[in-house]
Short mmCIF file of C-alpha atoms in Angstrom, two decimals:
data_model
loop_
_atom_site.label_atom_id
_atom_site.label_comp_id
_atom_site.label_asym_id
_atom_site.label_seq_id
_atom_site.Cartn_x
_atom_site.Cartn_y
_atom_site.Cartn_z
CA MET A 189 0.00 0.00 0.00
CA THR A 190 1.24 3.44 -0.89
CA GLY A 191 0.01 6.98 -0.28
CA THR A 192 -3.02 7.68 1.92
CA THR A 193 -5.30 4.94 0.59
CA THR A 194 -6.82 3.01 3.48
CA SER A 195 -8.38 0.24 1.42
CA PRO A 196 -6.28 -2.73 0.32
CA PHE A 197 -8.15 -2.49 -3.01
CA GLY A 198 -7.16 1.12 -3.67
CA ASP A 199 -9.25 4.21 -4.32
CA LEU A 200 -12.84 3.92 -5.43
CA ILE A 201 -13.02 4.45 -9.17
CA TYR A 202 -16.79 4.48 -9.70
CA ALA A 203 -19.96 3.83 -7.71
CA TYR A 204 -23.48 3.33 -9.03
CA THR A 205 -25.82 4.34 -6.23
CA ARG A 206 -29.45 3.57 -5.54
CA SER A 207 -30.20 7.22 -6.35
CA ASP A 208 -28.46 6.76 -9.70
CA ALA A 209 -30.57 3.66 -10.42
CA ILE A 210 -33.76 5.58 -9.58
CA ALA A 211 -32.71 8.53 -11.75
CA ASP A 212 -31.93 6.15 -14.63
CA GLY A 213 -35.27 4.32 -14.29
CA VAL A 214 -33.61 1.03 -13.32
CA LEU A 215 -35.44 1.23 -9.98
CA ILE A 216 -38.88 2.72 -9.43
CA PRO A 217 -39.50 4.07 -5.92
CA VAL A 218 -42.76 3.09 -4.26
CA PRO A 219 -44.59 6.05 -2.72
CA GLU A 220 -43.88 6.08 1.03
CA GLU A 221 -47.57 6.43 1.83
CA THR A 222 -48.40 3.26 -0.12
CA SER A 223 -45.63 1.27 1.60
CA ARG A 224 -46.70 2.46 5.03
CA GLU A 225 -50.34 1.52 4.35
CA ALA A 226 -49.08 -2.00 3.64
CA GLY A 227 -47.17 -1.98 6.94
CA ILE A 228 -43.70 -1.52 5.45
CA THR A 229 -41.70 1.21 7.16
CA TRP A 230 -38.48 1.09 5.11
CA PRO A 231 -38.25 2.73 1.68
CA VAL A 232 -39.12 0.32 -1.15
CA ALA A 233 -38.05 0.38 -4.79
CA VAL A 234 -39.07 -2.03 -7.56
CA SER A 235 -36.85 -3.11 -10.45
CA SER A 236 -37.97 -1.82 -13.84
CA SER A 237 -38.60 -5.34 -15.14
CA LEU A 238 -40.88 -6.16 -12.21
CA TRP A 239 -42.53 -2.75 -12.58
CA SER A 240 -43.37 -3.64 -16.19
CA LEU A 241 -45.65 -6.33 -14.74
CA VAL A 242 -47.20 -3.91 -12.24
CA GLU A 243 -47.81 -1.36 -14.99
CA PRO A 244 -47.88 -3.12 -18.37
CA ASP A 245 -48.37 -1.01 -21.49
CA ASN A 246 -51.86 -2.41 -22.07
CA LEU A 247 -53.22 -2.22 -18.51
CA GLU A 248 -56.29 -0.28 -19.62
CA GLU A 249 -57.32 -3.32 -21.71
CA MET A 250 -57.62 -5.51 -18.59
CA PRO A 251 -60.90 -4.99 -16.73
CA GLY A 252 -60.64 -4.39 -13.00
CA GLN A 253 -56.87 -3.82 -13.06
CA SER A 254 -54.99 -0.74 -11.87
CA VAL A 255 -51.42 0.15 -11.04
CA GLN A 256 -52.42 0.96 -7.47
CA GLY A 257 -54.18 -2.39 -7.03
CA ARG A 258 -51.35 -4.40 -8.55
CA LEU A 259 -48.77 -2.51 -6.48
CA TRP A 260 -50.81 -3.13 -3.34
CA ASP A 261 -50.88 -6.86 -4.10
CA LEU A 262 -47.10 -6.87 -4.60
CA LEU A 263 -46.49 -5.09 -1.27
CA TRP A 264 -49.08 -7.03 0.70
CA LEU A 265 -47.70 -10.38 -0.45
CA PHE A 266 -44.22 -9.15 0.47
CA ARG A 267 -45.45 -8.34 3.96
CA CYS A 268 -47.08 -11.77 4.23
CA ALA A 269 -43.82 -13.39 3.08
CA ILE A 270 -41.93 -11.54 5.81
CA HIS A 271 -44.33 -12.74 8.49
CA SER A 272 -44.29 -16.35 7.31
CA SER A 273 -40.51 -16.52 6.87
CA ARG A 274 -38.55 -18.29 9.55
CA ALA A 275 -35.14 -17.59 8.03
CA SER A 276 -32.97 -14.74 9.19
CA SER A 277 -31.63 -13.42 5.94
CA ASP A 278 -31.36 -10.20 3.99
CA ARG A 279 -33.57 -11.65 1.26
CA ILE A 280 -36.72 -13.65 0.84
CA SER A 281 -38.66 -14.78 -2.19
CA TYR A 282 -42.34 -15.14 -2.81
CA ARG A 283 -44.68 -15.71 -5.73
CA ILE A 284 -47.32 -13.44 -7.17
CA VAL A 285 -49.78 -13.83 -10.02
CA PHE A 286 -50.36 -10.94 -12.42
CA LEU A 287 -53.21 -10.81 -14.90
CA MET A 288 -51.67 -10.18 -18.32
CA LYS A 289 -52.97 -9.69 -21.86
CA THR A 290 -51.29 -10.52 -25.14
CA GLY A 291 -53.40 -9.84 -28.23
CA ASN A 292 -56.88 -11.08 -27.35
CA ARG A 293 -55.62 -13.59 -24.78
CA ILE A 294 -55.91 -12.76 -21.07
CA TYR A 295 -53.93 -15.09 -18.79
CA ASP A 296 -52.32 -15.39 -15.36
CA ARG A 297 -48.56 -14.98 -15.14
CA THR A 298 -46.94 -16.30 -11.98
CA VAL A 299 -43.55 -14.83 -11.12
CA THR A 300 -41.12 -15.20 -8.26
CA VAL A 301 -40.20 -11.95 -6.54
CA ILE A 302 -36.96 -11.53 -4.62
CA ALA A 303 -37.06 -9.01 -1.80
CA HIS A 304 -33.67 -7.77 -0.65
CA ALA A 305 -33.10 -5.65 2.44
CA GLY A 306 -29.86 -3.74 2.44
CA PRO A 307 -28.23 -0.39 2.91
CA GLY A 308 -29.25 2.65 0.90
CA ASP A 309 -26.88 5.34 -0.30
CA MET A 310 -26.36 6.69 3.21
CA GLY A 311 -26.40 3.31 4.97
CA GLU A 312 -30.11 3.52 5.82
CA PRO A 313 -32.21 0.32 5.52
CA VAL A 314 -34.02 -0.04 2.19
CA ILE A 315 -35.88 -2.79 0.36
CA THR A 316 -35.59 -3.71 -3.30
CA LEU A 317 -38.20 -5.93 -4.98
CA MET A 318 -37.02 -7.62 -8.17
CA LEU A 319 -37.30 -10.59 -10.47
CA PRO A 320 -34.64 -13.33 -10.11
CA GLU A 321 -32.91 -12.26 -13.32
CA ASP A 322 -32.53 -8.71 -11.96
CA ASP A 323 -30.33 -9.86 -9.10
#
């Protein structure tokens, strides 16, 4: 080690923060009020690929569906997964079914959601909900 670097790996060259991911649209923040209504006190963000299931381009073609309702289902099932989990880990997974439409076909799409609890940009606890391929 030389100079004033305190890390054995050297100086930090680049960091991609949670704020950067939100600004780039890679993560979509969940409104704090919505999270709190679902009983979640830490800030929550959803990966853009999972968000595309919450708010698909053709949502208005699916009767009885709304972004708010689909988001509520995602958060409520996350809360249920927390309460039913016996593992002490920074991540859990659960399944959710989204109503989808392709052409004239309406169908159920079941996906696995990974919920990860970790530090935010300032070390505060945050939650990220994502699909397995987003991890």
